[in-house]
Short mmCIF file of C-alpha atoms and ligand atoms in Angstrom, two decimals:
data_model
loop_
_atom_site.label_atom_id
_atom_site.label_comp_id
_atom_site.label_asym_id
_atom_site.label_seq_id
_atom_site.Cartn_x
_atom_site.Cartn_y
_atom_site.Cartn_z
CA MET A 1 6.02 88.08 -82.83
CA ASP A 2 2.69 86.70 -84.37
CA LEU A 3 2.61 83.37 -86.70
CA SER A 4 1.58 85.57 -89.76
CA HIS A 5 5.14 87.05 -89.71
CA HIS A 6 6.74 84.05 -89.66
CA MET A 7 4.48 82.49 -92.41
CA ARG A 8 4.71 85.50 -94.85
CA PRO A 9 6.76 84.94 -97.68
CA GLY A 10 10.52 84.57 -98.46
CA THR A 11 13.29 83.81 -100.66
CA LEU A 12 13.65 79.81 -98.63
CA GLN A 13 11.32 76.83 -99.96
CA LEU A 14 11.08 74.10 -97.59
CA ALA A 15 9.05 71.54 -99.25
CA ALA A 16 8.26 69.68 -95.72
CA LEU A 17 8.88 70.67 -92.39
CA PRO A 18 11.14 68.77 -90.29
CA PRO A 19 10.23 66.34 -87.11
CA LEU A 20 10.13 68.46 -83.98
CA SER A 21 11.63 67.79 -80.21
CA LEU A 22 10.69 69.80 -77.08
CA TYR A 23 13.40 70.70 -74.69
CA VAL A 24 12.55 71.62 -71.20
CA HIS A 25 15.11 73.62 -69.16
CA LEU A 26 15.03 73.19 -65.20
CA PRO A 27 17.80 75.73 -64.35
CA TRP A 28 18.54 74.56 -60.68
CA CYS A 29 21.55 72.71 -58.68
CA LEU A 30 22.64 72.07 -55.78
CA ARG A 31 25.98 73.71 -56.01
CA LYS A 32 27.64 75.50 -59.06
CA CYS A 33 30.13 73.44 -60.67
CA PRO A 34 33.21 75.48 -61.35
CA TYR A 35 33.29 74.49 -65.00
CA CYS A 36 30.00 74.89 -65.89
CA ASP A 37 28.69 77.70 -68.12
CA PHE A 38 25.32 76.27 -68.49
CA ASN A 39 22.30 78.29 -67.31
CA SER A 40 22.18 77.05 -63.57
CA HIS A 41 21.75 78.68 -60.34
CA GLU A 42 22.69 77.50 -56.85
CA VAL A 43 19.34 76.53 -54.92
CA ARG A 44 19.26 78.47 -51.64
CA GLY A 45 18.33 76.65 -48.96
CA GLU A 46 17.21 73.12 -48.44
CA ALA A 47 16.44 71.80 -51.99
CA ALA A 48 13.07 70.50 -51.39
CA ASP A 49 11.27 73.71 -50.20
CA ALA A 50 13.37 76.09 -51.80
CA LEU A 51 12.51 75.01 -55.58
CA PRO A 52 9.72 77.16 -56.50
CA GLN A 53 8.45 73.93 -58.60
CA GLN A 54 4.61 74.75 -58.66
CA ARG A 55 5.22 78.01 -60.16
CA TYR A 56 7.96 77.21 -62.38
CA LEU A 57 5.69 74.51 -63.95
CA ASP A 58 2.68 76.87 -64.23
CA ALA A 59 5.26 79.20 -65.89
CA LEU A 60 6.20 76.46 -68.45
CA MET A 61 3.02 75.61 -69.10
CA ALA A 62 2.11 79.30 -69.95
CA ASP A 63 5.09 79.41 -71.99
CA LEU A 64 4.29 76.53 -74.09
CA GLU A 65 0.66 78.08 -74.53
CA ALA A 66 2.08 81.21 -75.78
CA SER A 67 4.30 78.99 -78.20
CA LEU A 68 1.81 76.63 -79.72
CA PRO A 69 0.84 78.55 -82.78
CA LEU A 70 4.07 78.33 -83.83
CA VAL A 71 4.11 74.43 -83.87
CA TRP A 72 0.28 74.14 -84.68
CA GLY A 73 -0.73 70.54 -86.21
CA ARG A 74 2.81 69.25 -85.48
CA SER A 75 3.80 66.16 -83.41
CA VAL A 76 6.34 65.62 -81.12
CA HIS A 77 9.35 62.90 -81.34
CA SER A 78 11.39 63.68 -78.30
CA VAL A 79 11.53 65.65 -75.13
CA PHE A 80 14.47 65.94 -73.15
CA ILE A 81 14.18 67.74 -69.73
CA GLY A 82 17.71 69.17 -69.09
CA GLY A 83 19.32 71.33 -66.93
CA GLY A 84 20.55 72.39 -64.21
CA THR A 85 19.65 69.40 -62.62
CA PRO A 86 16.27 68.05 -63.69
CA SER A 87 16.17 65.32 -60.80
CA LEU A 88 15.87 68.05 -58.18
CA PHE A 89 12.29 67.98 -59.28
CA SER A 90 10.32 65.58 -57.66
CA PRO A 91 8.83 62.55 -59.55
CA GLU A 92 5.02 64.22 -58.81
CA ALA A 93 6.80 67.38 -60.61
CA ILE A 94 7.80 65.53 -63.66
CA ASP A 95 4.56 63.59 -63.80
CA HIS A 96 2.43 66.97 -63.98
CA LEU A 97 5.13 68.28 -66.25
CA LEU A 98 4.47 65.25 -68.77
CA SER A 99 0.91 65.35 -68.37
CA GLY A 100 1.06 69.06 -69.19
CA LEU A 101 2.77 68.52 -72.34
CA ARG A 102 0.67 65.69 -73.47
CA ALA A 103 -2.43 67.70 -72.97
CA ARG A 104 -1.18 70.39 -75.22
CA LEU A 105 0.76 68.77 -77.84
CA PRO A 106 0.47 65.37 -79.53
CA LEU A 107 3.55 63.06 -78.46
CA VAL A 108 4.24 60.41 -80.92
CA ALA A 109 3.74 56.80 -79.49
CA ASP A 110 7.33 55.98 -79.11
CA CYS A 111 8.29 59.36 -78.28
CA GLU A 112 11.79 59.50 -76.36
CA ILE A 113 11.60 61.20 -72.82
CA THR A 114 15.11 61.96 -71.30
CA LEU A 115 15.56 63.18 -67.99
CA GLU A 116 19.14 64.72 -66.82
CA ALA A 117 20.02 63.18 -63.39
CA ASN A 118 22.65 63.79 -60.94
CA PRO A 119 24.21 60.80 -59.10
CA GLY A 120 23.55 62.05 -55.56
CA THR A 121 21.75 59.23 -53.26
CA PHE A 122 18.03 61.03 -52.82
CA GLU A 123 18.16 61.41 -56.50
CA LYS A 124 18.74 57.45 -57.25
CA ASP A 125 16.01 56.84 -55.21
CA ARG A 126 14.00 58.69 -57.58
CA PHE A 127 14.78 56.79 -60.41
CA LYS A 128 12.02 54.32 -60.83
CA ALA A 129 9.40 57.20 -59.67
CA PHE A 130 10.55 58.90 -62.92
CA ARG A 131 10.32 55.78 -65.18
CA ALA A 132 6.48 55.63 -63.79
CA ALA A 133 6.00 59.26 -64.47
CA GLY A 134 6.86 58.32 -68.41
CA VAL A 135 10.65 59.07 -68.48
CA THR A 136 11.82 56.62 -71.04
CA ARG A 137 15.34 57.43 -70.69
CA LEU A 138 17.87 58.65 -68.34
CA SER A 139 21.21 60.61 -68.63
CA VAL A 140 23.50 60.19 -65.63
CA GLY A 141 26.03 63.02 -65.16
CA VAL A 142 28.81 61.14 -63.46
CA GLN A 143 31.72 62.93 -65.07
CA SER A 144 34.28 60.79 -63.39
CA PHE A 145 34.78 57.73 -61.09
CA ASN A 146 37.64 58.93 -59.31
CA ASP A 147 37.14 60.70 -55.98
CA ALA A 148 40.07 63.11 -56.27
CA HIS A 149 38.84 64.28 -60.02
CA LEU A 150 35.39 64.64 -58.77
CA ARG A 151 36.43 66.88 -55.81
CA SER A 152 38.44 68.90 -58.26
CA LEU A 153 35.76 69.20 -60.36
CA GLY A 154 33.66 70.53 -57.22
CA ARG A 155 30.94 67.78 -57.89
CA VAL A 156 28.89 66.80 -54.90
CA HIS A 157 28.81 63.13 -55.35
CA ASP A 158 31.81 60.61 -55.06
CA ARG A 159 32.77 57.48 -56.78
CA ALA A 160 30.50 55.08 -54.43
CA GLN A 161 27.42 57.17 -55.32
CA ALA A 162 28.06 57.43 -59.19
CA LEU A 163 28.50 53.37 -59.38
CA ALA A 164 25.04 53.19 -57.19
CA ALA A 165 23.68 55.59 -59.68
CA VAL A 166 24.41 54.02 -62.51
CA GLU A 167 23.48 50.74 -61.24
CA GLU A 168 20.26 51.76 -60.21
CA ALA A 169 19.56 53.57 -63.74
CA ALA A 170 20.39 50.14 -65.55
CA LEU A 171 17.66 48.27 -63.31
CA ALA A 172 15.20 51.29 -63.56
CA PHE A 173 15.02 52.11 -67.40
CA ASP A 174 15.64 49.95 -70.47
CA THR A 175 18.04 52.54 -71.87
CA PHE A 176 20.16 55.30 -70.30
CA ASN A 177 23.07 57.49 -71.02
CA LEU A 178 26.09 58.27 -68.71
CA ASP A 179 28.13 61.47 -69.36
CA LEU A 180 31.92 61.33 -68.58
CA MET A 181 34.34 64.36 -68.95
CA TYR A 182 38.47 63.58 -69.76
CA ALA A 183 41.24 65.75 -70.14
CA LEU A 184 40.63 66.85 -66.14
CA PRO A 185 42.84 68.49 -64.05
CA GLY A 186 45.73 66.63 -63.35
CA GLN A 187 44.54 63.53 -65.09
CA THR A 188 46.85 60.91 -66.44
CA LEU A 189 46.08 58.41 -69.42
CA ASP A 190 45.97 55.55 -67.06
CA GLN A 191 43.18 57.49 -64.43
CA LEU A 192 41.11 57.99 -67.67
CA ASP A 193 41.63 54.41 -68.78
CA GLU A 194 40.49 53.31 -65.44
CA ASP A 195 37.41 55.87 -65.64
CA VAL A 196 36.29 53.92 -68.99
CA ARG A 197 37.01 50.93 -67.97
CA THR A 198 34.76 51.31 -64.63
CA ALA A 199 32.05 52.96 -67.09
CA LEU A 200 32.00 50.15 -69.56
CA ALA A 201 31.83 47.72 -66.87
CA LEU A 202 28.54 48.90 -66.10
CA ALA A 203 27.34 48.19 -69.83
CA PRO A 204 25.78 51.46 -70.57
CA PRO A 205 24.02 51.61 -73.80
CA HIS A 206 25.13 54.93 -74.38
CA LEU A 207 27.87 57.17 -73.50
CA SER A 208 28.61 60.81 -73.95
CA ILE A 209 32.27 61.81 -73.30
CA TYR A 210 33.11 65.38 -73.50
CA HIS A 211 36.88 67.13 -73.62
CA LEU A 212 36.74 69.29 -70.40
CA THR A 213 36.75 73.04 -71.77
CA ILE A 214 37.89 75.93 -69.90
CA GLU A 215 34.64 78.21 -70.31
CA PRO A 216 34.74 81.92 -70.04
CA ASN A 217 33.05 83.64 -66.90
CA THR A 218 33.20 80.22 -64.84
CA VAL A 219 35.58 79.76 -61.90
CA PHE A 220 37.93 77.82 -64.26
CA ALA A 221 38.28 80.53 -66.28
CA LYS A 222 39.12 82.80 -63.51
CA TYR A 223 41.32 80.54 -61.83
CA PRO A 224 42.77 77.97 -64.53
CA PRO A 225 43.65 74.51 -63.14
CA ALA A 226 46.49 72.48 -64.59
CA VAL A 227 44.58 70.37 -67.39
CA PRO A 228 46.79 67.58 -69.70
CA GLU A 229 48.15 69.09 -72.93
CA ASP A 230 46.79 68.82 -76.22
CA ASP A 231 49.05 66.01 -77.00
CA ALA A 232 47.91 64.09 -73.90
CA ALA A 233 44.41 64.98 -74.58
CA TYR A 234 44.44 63.47 -78.11
CA ALA A 235 45.86 60.13 -76.71
CA MET A 236 42.97 60.10 -74.28
CA LEU A 237 40.86 60.26 -77.15
CA ASP A 238 42.32 57.65 -78.73
CA ARG A 239 42.02 55.37 -75.76
CA LEU A 240 38.33 56.14 -75.58
CA THR A 241 37.83 55.33 -79.14
CA GLU A 242 39.57 52.03 -78.95
CA ARG A 243 38.09 51.14 -75.82
CA THR A 244 34.26 51.91 -76.50
CA ALA A 245 34.81 50.24 -79.80
CA GLN A 246 36.02 47.09 -78.13
CA ALA A 247 32.99 47.24 -75.71
CA GLY A 248 30.56 47.33 -78.91
CA LEU A 249 29.67 51.10 -78.89
CA GLN A 250 30.00 52.94 -81.76
CA ARG A 251 31.16 56.60 -82.13
CA TYR A 252 28.22 58.00 -84.00
CA GLU A 253 29.02 61.43 -83.17
CA VAL A 254 31.97 63.68 -81.87
CA SER A 255 31.11 62.90 -78.35
CA ALA A 256 28.68 60.03 -78.35
CA TYR A 257 29.12 56.59 -78.50
CA ALA A 258 25.95 54.07 -78.54
CA ARG A 259 25.51 50.42 -78.78
CA PRO A 260 23.07 49.64 -81.82
CA GLY A 261 19.71 50.81 -81.08
CA HIS A 262 20.22 53.15 -78.29
CA ARG A 263 21.36 56.66 -80.19
CA CYS A 264 19.71 59.26 -78.47
CA TRP A 265 16.95 60.37 -80.91
CA HIS A 266 16.80 63.92 -79.26
CA ASN A 267 20.47 64.92 -79.79
CA LEU A 268 20.22 63.14 -83.37
CA ASN A 269 17.51 65.66 -84.31
CA TYR A 270 19.59 68.62 -83.02
CA TRP A 271 22.65 67.03 -85.22
CA GLN A 272 20.40 66.71 -88.15
CA PHE A 273 19.24 70.14 -87.80
CA GLY A 274 15.58 69.44 -86.87
CA ASP A 275 13.26 71.50 -85.30
CA TYR A 276 13.11 71.97 -81.35
CA LEU A 277 11.12 74.16 -79.06
CA GLY A 278 13.04 75.45 -76.06
CA LEU A 279 10.65 75.81 -73.16
CA GLY A 280 12.11 77.01 -69.81
CA ALA A 281 14.63 79.67 -68.14
CA GLY A 282 17.47 80.49 -71.32
CA ALA A 283 15.90 77.82 -73.43
CA HIS A 284 16.88 78.02 -77.30
CA SER A 285 14.48 76.99 -80.08
CA LYS A 286 15.02 76.48 -83.77
CA LEU A 287 11.77 76.42 -85.71
CA SER A 288 11.18 75.82 -89.30
CA PHE A 289 8.43 77.68 -91.56
CA ALA A 290 7.74 77.32 -94.99
CA HIS A 291 10.21 80.43 -96.20
CA ARG A 292 12.48 80.73 -93.19
CA VAL A 293 14.06 79.13 -89.95
CA VAL A 294 13.78 81.14 -86.84
CA ARG A 295 15.61 81.00 -83.52
CA GLN A 296 14.81 81.91 -80.21
CA VAL A 297 15.92 82.37 -76.86
CA ARG A 298 13.85 82.52 -73.51
CA TRP A 299 14.54 84.97 -70.34
CA ARG A 300 17.75 83.58 -68.89
CA GLU A 301 17.34 84.34 -64.97
CA PRO A 302 14.67 82.12 -63.53
CA ALA A 303 12.86 84.76 -61.42
CA GLY A 304 12.45 87.23 -64.49
CA TYR A 305 11.57 84.36 -66.77
CA MET A 306 8.77 83.07 -64.60
CA THR A 307 7.33 86.37 -64.40
CA GLN A 308 7.31 87.01 -68.03
CA ALA A 309 6.23 83.71 -69.09
CA LEU A 310 3.39 83.77 -66.89
CA ALA A 311 2.62 87.02 -68.45
CA GLY A 312 2.64 85.40 -71.84
CA GLN A 313 6.00 86.67 -72.98
CA PRO A 314 8.44 84.21 -72.39
CA VAL A 315 10.87 84.96 -75.35
CA ALA A 316 13.53 87.57 -74.78
CA GLN A 317 15.17 87.50 -78.33
CA ALA A 318 13.72 86.24 -81.80
CA HIS A 319 15.39 86.14 -85.07
CA GLU A 320 15.14 84.83 -88.63
CA VAL A 321 18.41 83.01 -89.60
CA ALA A 322 19.70 84.70 -92.68
CA ARG A 323 19.79 82.66 -95.76
CA ALA A 324 23.85 83.20 -96.16
CA ASP A 325 24.21 81.78 -92.56
CA LEU A 326 22.16 78.55 -93.27
CA PRO A 327 24.91 76.23 -95.14
CA PHE A 328 27.32 76.99 -92.21
CA GLU A 329 24.62 76.37 -89.54
CA TYR A 330 23.59 73.04 -91.19
CA LEU A 331 27.22 71.76 -91.79
CA LEU A 332 28.27 72.76 -88.12
CA ASN A 333 25.77 70.42 -86.93
CA ALA A 334 25.58 67.40 -89.60
CA LEU A 335 29.38 67.22 -90.06
CA ARG A 336 29.77 66.11 -86.48
CA LEU A 337 28.06 62.67 -87.21
CA ARG A 338 30.15 59.83 -88.38
CA ASP A 339 27.69 59.06 -91.22
CA GLY A 340 27.60 62.54 -92.25
CA PHE A 341 24.40 63.57 -94.31
CA ALA A 342 22.17 62.97 -97.34
CA LEU A 343 22.30 65.77 -99.96
CA GLN A 344 18.46 66.02 -100.21
CA ASP A 345 18.60 66.60 -96.36
CA PHE A 346 20.44 69.62 -96.82
CA SER A 347 17.85 70.98 -99.33
CA ALA A 348 14.74 69.76 -97.14
CA ARG A 349 15.91 71.36 -93.97
CA THR A 350 17.59 74.88 -95.24
CA GLY A 351 15.52 75.54 -98.38
CA LEU A 352 18.48 75.72 -100.51
CA PRO A 353 19.77 74.11 -103.25
CA VAL A 354 22.66 72.16 -102.90
CA SER A 355 24.52 74.26 -105.16
CA ALA A 356 24.89 76.71 -102.16
CA ILE A 357 27.58 74.43 -100.86
CA GLU A 358 29.17 73.13 -103.62
CA SER A 359 32.31 74.94 -103.73
CA GLY A 360 33.04 74.46 -100.11
CA LEU A 361 32.35 70.70 -100.34
CA ALA A 362 34.81 70.42 -103.71
CA GLN A 363 37.46 72.27 -101.41
CA ALA A 364 36.94 69.94 -98.29
CA GLU A 365 37.30 66.91 -100.98
CA ARG A 366 40.24 68.03 -102.48
CA GLN A 367 42.03 68.61 -98.55
CA GLY A 368 40.44 64.94 -97.68
CA LEU A 369 38.01 66.23 -95.06
CA ILE A 370 35.29 64.33 -96.87
CA GLU A 371 34.11 61.59 -99.04
CA ARG A 372 30.86 61.96 -100.82
CA SER A 373 28.80 60.14 -103.39
CA LEU A 374 25.89 61.38 -105.44
CA THR A 375 23.53 61.54 -102.55
CA GLN A 376 25.64 61.30 -99.38
CA VAL A 377 28.71 63.66 -97.83
CA ARG A 378 30.60 61.59 -95.12
CA PRO A 379 33.66 63.35 -92.93
CA THR A 380 36.76 61.36 -93.58
CA GLU A 381 38.86 60.06 -90.50
CA ARG A 382 41.17 63.36 -91.01
CA GLY A 383 37.81 65.54 -91.40
CA PHE A 384 36.86 63.90 -87.94
CA ASP A 385 40.01 64.74 -86.60
CA PHE A 386 40.06 68.41 -87.92
CA LEU A 387 36.14 69.07 -87.65
CA SER A 388 36.42 72.77 -86.98
CA ASP A 389 38.98 73.38 -90.08
CA LEU A 390 36.23 70.96 -92.10
CA GLN A 391 33.28 73.27 -90.86
CA ALA A 392 34.94 76.60 -91.22
CA LEU A 393 35.19 75.92 -95.13
CA PHE A 394 31.40 76.58 -95.06
CA LEU A 395 31.69 80.30 -93.10
CA PRO A 396 29.68 82.86 -95.03
CA GLY A 397 31.92 84.62 -97.23
C1 LIG B 401 24.47 70.87 -68.49
S1 LIG B 401 25.30 69.48 -67.71
C2 LIG B 401 23.79 68.55 -66.96
C3 LIG B 401 23.86 67.43 -66.27
C4 LIG B 401 23.98 67.44 -64.82
N1 LIG B 401 23.58 68.48 -64.35
C5 LIG B 401 25.65 66.96 -64.48
O1 LIG B 401 26.03 67.91 -64.22
O2 LIG B 401 25.51 66.27 -64.29
C6 LIG B 401 25.41 68.25 -69.35
C7 LIG B 401 26.87 67.85 -69.47
O3 LIG B 401 27.51 68.91 -70.32
C8 LIG B 401 29.22 68.49 -69.48
N2 LIG B 401 29.74 69.37 -69.39
C9 LIG B 401 29.24 70.66 -68.86
N3 LIG B 401 30.46 71.57 -68.51
C10 LIG B 401 31.29 71.21 -69.42
C11 LIG B 401 32.76 71.40 -69.52
N4 LIG B 401 32.94 73.02 -69.14
N5 LIG B 401 33.05 70.87 -70.51
C12 LIG B 401 33.04 69.79 -71.10
N6 LIG B 401 31.55 69.38 -70.60
C13 LIG B 401 30.91 69.80 -69.95
C14 LIG B 401 29.08 67.22 -68.53
O4 LIG B 401 29.49 66.07 -68.96
C15 LIG B 401 27.59 67.31 -68.17
O5 LIG B 401 26.80 66.41 -67.65
S1 LIG B 402 25.79 70.02 -61.65
FE1 LIG B 402 25.42 70.06 -64.15
S2 LIG B 402 24.32 71.59 -64.66
FE2 LIG B 402 24.61 71.86 -62.35
S3 LIG B 402 26.40 73.35 -62.31
FE3 LIG B 402 27.20 71.22 -62.38
S4 LIG B 402 27.61 70.78 -64.27
FE4 LIG B 402 26.29 72.75 -64.40
#
């Protein structure tokens, strides 16, 4: 769809466009994990020669060039290279990718550039080279330090590799993130505690801790493992919150914990309903214009995506977010943040007056789910615990 279509008049009034981030999806993994519903595909054959790195990079550049008119004149504040397993790409390929992005779009001077890495040995040996290529922040997918749990999750790495990878990340990067999951098959509270103690002993500046969810169309959905009951999972979350706080990490979003100064700017931009251009197979974009907000999804299968992107047609679907859906979409994100949001930001990001959410806010306040001042709205402890109930108050009628 051409630019004039997005620029035509509409009922929303966005006074200014939000900050822009770039997401780049690299869709391959050594092995597909049984719980994973991300757009990731097993590499067939030996990783090094089986990955069509050059063709994929060419497709990403063609994708970006086709997309440039939609973000013309805007600077990029963060880049997130996610997957899949981006660390399967060589440091040279990541270097080319970043140069290609910089040649086509202005990146701000302190642009945060994150790369997701798995803790395998050959990947760990590349961390310094990723840093040299311009990556500023590594996100290491540890999941657990317990060998039995790593096996039940179908992970390729073990505890020793996870420890070595995090130590190397700490040496190579000024800031990094460690991903953990909890409520794992057969996990006890003590085992979770042990995982968290091990993680915290490595002094990560940022932790992301996700409740393992059984996603449809995964191996775990077909053969469900025995996971802890809800009460046990809540007890685990309480323990996580307590331990991370003792270690000086603040829970600033439902699943994200950071030392001061180490929040993930890229993810914050998502939660604050900023804009992002998603390049690569299956990547999602959210882009604002003066009178509308547009979402896009790119072709999902890597082979099909490359063909389409190289032909200048990377986008499989695009739609304008309906005016009636914007309040819910905004609050679905912003209420995940411990500090909530400024009312003025709601208007700036959605182009709607604050009156569009007044009745939902009043009801949430009556139910003790939010607290607010004249300018700010923030979920209460209870609102944070019952987040989906709180968010549901803003569903379109
Ligand atoms: C898309 S993965 C990419 C990172 C890397 N490939 C890895 O798996 O280590 C990002 C993170 O999502 C989380 N994740 C993936 N599937 C999940 C699930 N079913 N439930 C909860 N968290 C999940 C994991 O913590 C993972 O590190
Ligand atoms: S390594 Fe990460 S992205 Fe790949 S299948 Fe496993 S969880 Fe999904």
